[in-house]
Amino acid sequence: VLRIADPGDAVAGDLRRRLELATHYGSFRPGQVFTDGLKVGGRGPQMIVVPHGAFQMGAGDAEPGASDNERPAHYVRFARGFALSITEVTVAEFRQ
């Protein structure tokens, strides 16, 4: 379908971009560390791949030392995996 689509077709263009991203980022494994190239040159921050799935977050009622903002324990689910910077990024670094 993409081969016969008009080059100016917005839907085909969007699909092409989504396929390119899926092909590129689909090759990463959970826990893998990588960096992306920056448009201005150099490399971006180290990122780690977080897989889709669910986990329990927060503290149980009987957990000693837990503060109120850690309760209640609840499940969090990520429908899709994502990448997260290994270290914090400052506003100035983000603006680069």
PDB file of C-alpha atoms in Angstrom:
ATOM      1  CA  VAL A   1       0.000   0.000   0.000  1.00  0.00           C
ATOM      2  CA  LEU A   2       2.796   2.428   0.859  1.00  0.00           C
ATOM      3  CA  ARG A   3       4.533   1.771  -2.476  1.00  0.00           C
ATOM      4  CA  ILE A   4       1.485   2.743  -4.501  1.00  0.00           C
ATOM      5  CA  ALA A   5       0.393   5.659  -2.289  1.00  0.00           C
ATOM      6  CA  ASP A   6       0.803   9.191  -3.588  1.00  0.00           C
ATOM      7  CA  PRO A   7       4.011  10.664  -2.047  1.00  0.00           C
ATOM      8  CA  GLY A   8       1.949  13.598  -0.748  1.00  0.00           C
ATOM      9  CA  ASP A   9      -0.637  11.372   0.958  1.00  0.00           C
ATOM     10  CA  ALA A  10      -0.637  12.460   4.631  1.00  0.00           C
ATOM     11  CA  VAL A  11      -2.075   9.165   5.919  1.00  0.00           C
ATOM     12  CA  ALA A  12       0.547   7.129   4.055  1.00  0.00           C
ATOM     13  CA  GLY A  13       3.265   9.504   5.291  1.00  0.00           C
ATOM     14  CA  ASP A  14       2.119   9.098   8.883  1.00  0.00           C
ATOM     15  CA  LEU A  15       1.998   5.319   8.512  1.00  0.00           C
ATOM     16  CA  ARG A  16       5.480   5.319   6.961  1.00  0.00           C
ATOM     17  CA  ARG A  17       6.879   7.317   9.925  1.00  0.00           C
ATOM     18  CA  ARG A  18       5.173   5.041  12.442  1.00  0.00           C
ATOM     19  CA  LEU A  19       6.564   1.934  10.730  1.00  0.00           C
ATOM     20  CA  GLU A  20      10.065   3.430  10.705  1.00  0.00           C
ATOM     21  CA  LEU A  21       9.841   4.181  14.440  1.00  0.00           C
ATOM     22  CA  ALA A  22       8.459   0.723  15.236  1.00  0.00           C
ATOM     23  CA  THR A  23      11.192  -0.916  13.184  1.00  0.00           C
ATOM     24  CA  HIS A  24      13.894   1.170  14.867  1.00  0.00           C
ATOM     25  CA  TYR A  25      12.674   1.134  18.462  1.00  0.00           C
ATOM     26  CA  GLY A  26      11.177  -2.359  18.290  1.00  0.00           C
ATOM     27  CA  SER A  27      14.694  -3.777  18.132  1.00  0.00           C
ATOM     28  CA  PHE A  28      15.540  -2.602  21.661  1.00  0.00           C
ATOM     29  CA  ARG A  29      15.422  -5.094  24.552  1.00  0.00           C
ATOM     30  CA  PRO A  30      14.075  -4.339  28.059  1.00  0.00           C
ATOM     31  CA  GLY A  31      16.933  -3.034  30.193  1.00  0.00           C
ATOM     32  CA  GLN A  32      19.049  -2.099  27.172  1.00  0.00           C
ATOM     33  CA  VAL A  33      20.945   1.196  27.481  1.00  0.00           C
ATOM     34  CA  PHE A  34      21.340   3.433  24.426  1.00  0.00           C
ATOM     35  CA  THR A  35      21.888   7.035  23.342  1.00  0.00           C
ATOM     36  CA  ASP A  36      20.405   8.917  20.405  1.00  0.00           C
ATOM     37  CA  GLY A  37      22.240  11.369  18.207  1.00  0.00           C
ATOM     38  CA  LEU A  38      21.274  15.022  18.639  1.00  0.00           C
ATOM     39  CA  LYS A  39      20.300  17.293  15.723  1.00  0.00           C
ATOM     40  CA  VAL A  40      23.005  19.760  16.816  1.00  0.00           C
ATOM     41  CA  GLY A  41      25.620  16.999  16.945  1.00  0.00           C
ATOM     42  CA  GLY A  42      26.870  14.877  19.802  1.00  0.00           C
ATOM     43  CA  ARG A  43      24.920  12.308  21.754  1.00  0.00           C
ATOM     44  CA  GLY A  44      21.900  12.594  24.003  1.00  0.00           C
ATOM     45  CA  PRO A  45      21.672  11.251  27.547  1.00  0.00           C
ATOM     46  CA  GLN A  46      21.907   7.541  28.260  1.00  0.00           C
ATOM     47  CA  MET A  47      18.449   6.007  28.128  1.00  0.00           C
ATOM     48  CA  ILE A  48      17.226   2.665  29.467  1.00  0.00           C
ATOM     49  CA  VAL A  49      14.388   0.681  27.907  1.00  0.00           C
ATOM     50  CA  VAL A  50      11.471   0.023  30.274  1.00  0.00           C
ATOM     51  CA  PRO A  51       9.200  -2.785  29.036  1.00  0.00           C
ATOM     52  CA  HIS A  52       5.421  -2.753  28.991  1.00  0.00           C
ATOM     53  CA  GLY A  53       3.778  -4.531  31.885  1.00  0.00           C
ATOM     54  CA  ALA A  54       2.474  -3.963  35.393  1.00  0.00           C
ATOM     55  CA  PHE A  55       3.927  -3.602  38.860  1.00  0.00           C
ATOM     56  CA  GLN A  56       2.762  -2.717  42.350  1.00  0.00           C
ATOM     57  CA  MET A  57       3.651   0.799  43.468  1.00  0.00           C
ATOM     58  CA  GLY A  58       3.281   2.396  46.875  1.00  0.00           C
ATOM     59  CA  ALA A  59       3.338   1.235  50.460  1.00  0.00           C
ATOM     60  CA  GLY A  60       0.968  -1.111  52.199  1.00  0.00           C
ATOM     61  CA  ASP A  61      -0.935   0.085  55.264  1.00  0.00           C
ATOM     62  CA  ALA A  62       1.253  -1.983  57.588  1.00  0.00           C
ATOM     63  CA  GLU A  63       4.577  -0.813  56.135  1.00  0.00           C
ATOM     64  CA  PRO A  64       6.507   0.992  58.893  1.00  0.00           C
ATOM     65  CA  GLY A  65       7.929   4.413  58.105  1.00  0.00           C
ATOM     66  CA  ALA A  66       5.852   4.943  54.961  1.00  0.00           C
ATOM     67  CA  SER A  67       4.377   8.411  54.560  1.00  0.00           C
ATOM     68  CA  ASP A  68       0.781   9.132  53.581  1.00  0.00           C
ATOM     69  CA  ASN A  69       1.747  10.121  50.032  1.00  0.00           C
ATOM     70  CA  GLU A  70       3.106   6.579  49.474  1.00  0.00           C
ATOM     71  CA  ARG A  71      -0.262   4.962  50.199  1.00  0.00           C
ATOM     72  CA  PRO A  72      -2.247   3.096  49.153  1.00  0.00           C
ATOM     73  CA  ALA A  73      -0.300   0.416  47.336  1.00  0.00           C
ATOM     74  CA  HIS A  74      -1.738   0.071  43.837  1.00  0.00           C
ATOM     75  CA  TYR A  75      -0.944  -1.511  40.484  1.00  0.00           C
ATOM     76  CA  VAL A  76       0.423   0.568  37.629  1.00  0.00           C
ATOM     77  CA  ARG A  77       0.296  -0.753  34.073  1.00  0.00           C
ATOM     78  CA  PHE A  78       2.222   0.464  31.042  1.00  0.00           C
ATOM     79  CA  ALA A  79       0.474  -0.513  27.816  1.00  0.00           C
ATOM     80  CA  ARG A  80       3.646   0.258  25.856  1.00  0.00           C
ATOM     81  CA  GLY A  81       7.307   0.190  26.688  1.00  0.00           C
ATOM     82  CA  PHE A  82       9.288   3.422  26.785  1.00  0.00           C
ATOM     83  CA  ALA A  83      12.776   4.749  27.387  1.00  0.00           C
ATOM     84  CA  LEU A  84      13.781   6.789  30.412  1.00  0.00           C
ATOM     85  CA  SER A  85      16.948   8.765  31.025  1.00  0.00           C
ATOM     86  CA  ILE A  86      19.289   7.008  33.448  1.00  0.00           C
ATOM     87  CA  THR A  87      20.090  10.337  35.112  1.00  0.00           C
ATOM     88  CA  GLU A  88      18.040  13.454  35.626  1.00  0.00           C
ATOM     89  CA  VAL A  89      18.090  16.036  32.820  1.00  0.00           C
ATOM     90  CA  THR A  90      18.232  19.745  33.621  1.00  0.00           C
ATOM     91  CA  VAL A  91      16.059  22.277  31.808  1.00  0.00           C
ATOM     92  CA  ALA A  92      19.181  23.677  30.119  1.00  0.00           C
ATOM     93  CA  GLU A  93      20.190  20.203  28.897  1.00  0.00           C
ATOM     94  CA  PHE A  94      16.668  19.559  27.625  1.00  0.00           C
ATOM     95  CA  ARG A  95      16.695  22.817  25.643  1.00  0.00           C
ATOM     96  CA  GLN A  96      19.766  21.693  23.718  1.00  0.00           C
TER      97      GLN A  96
END
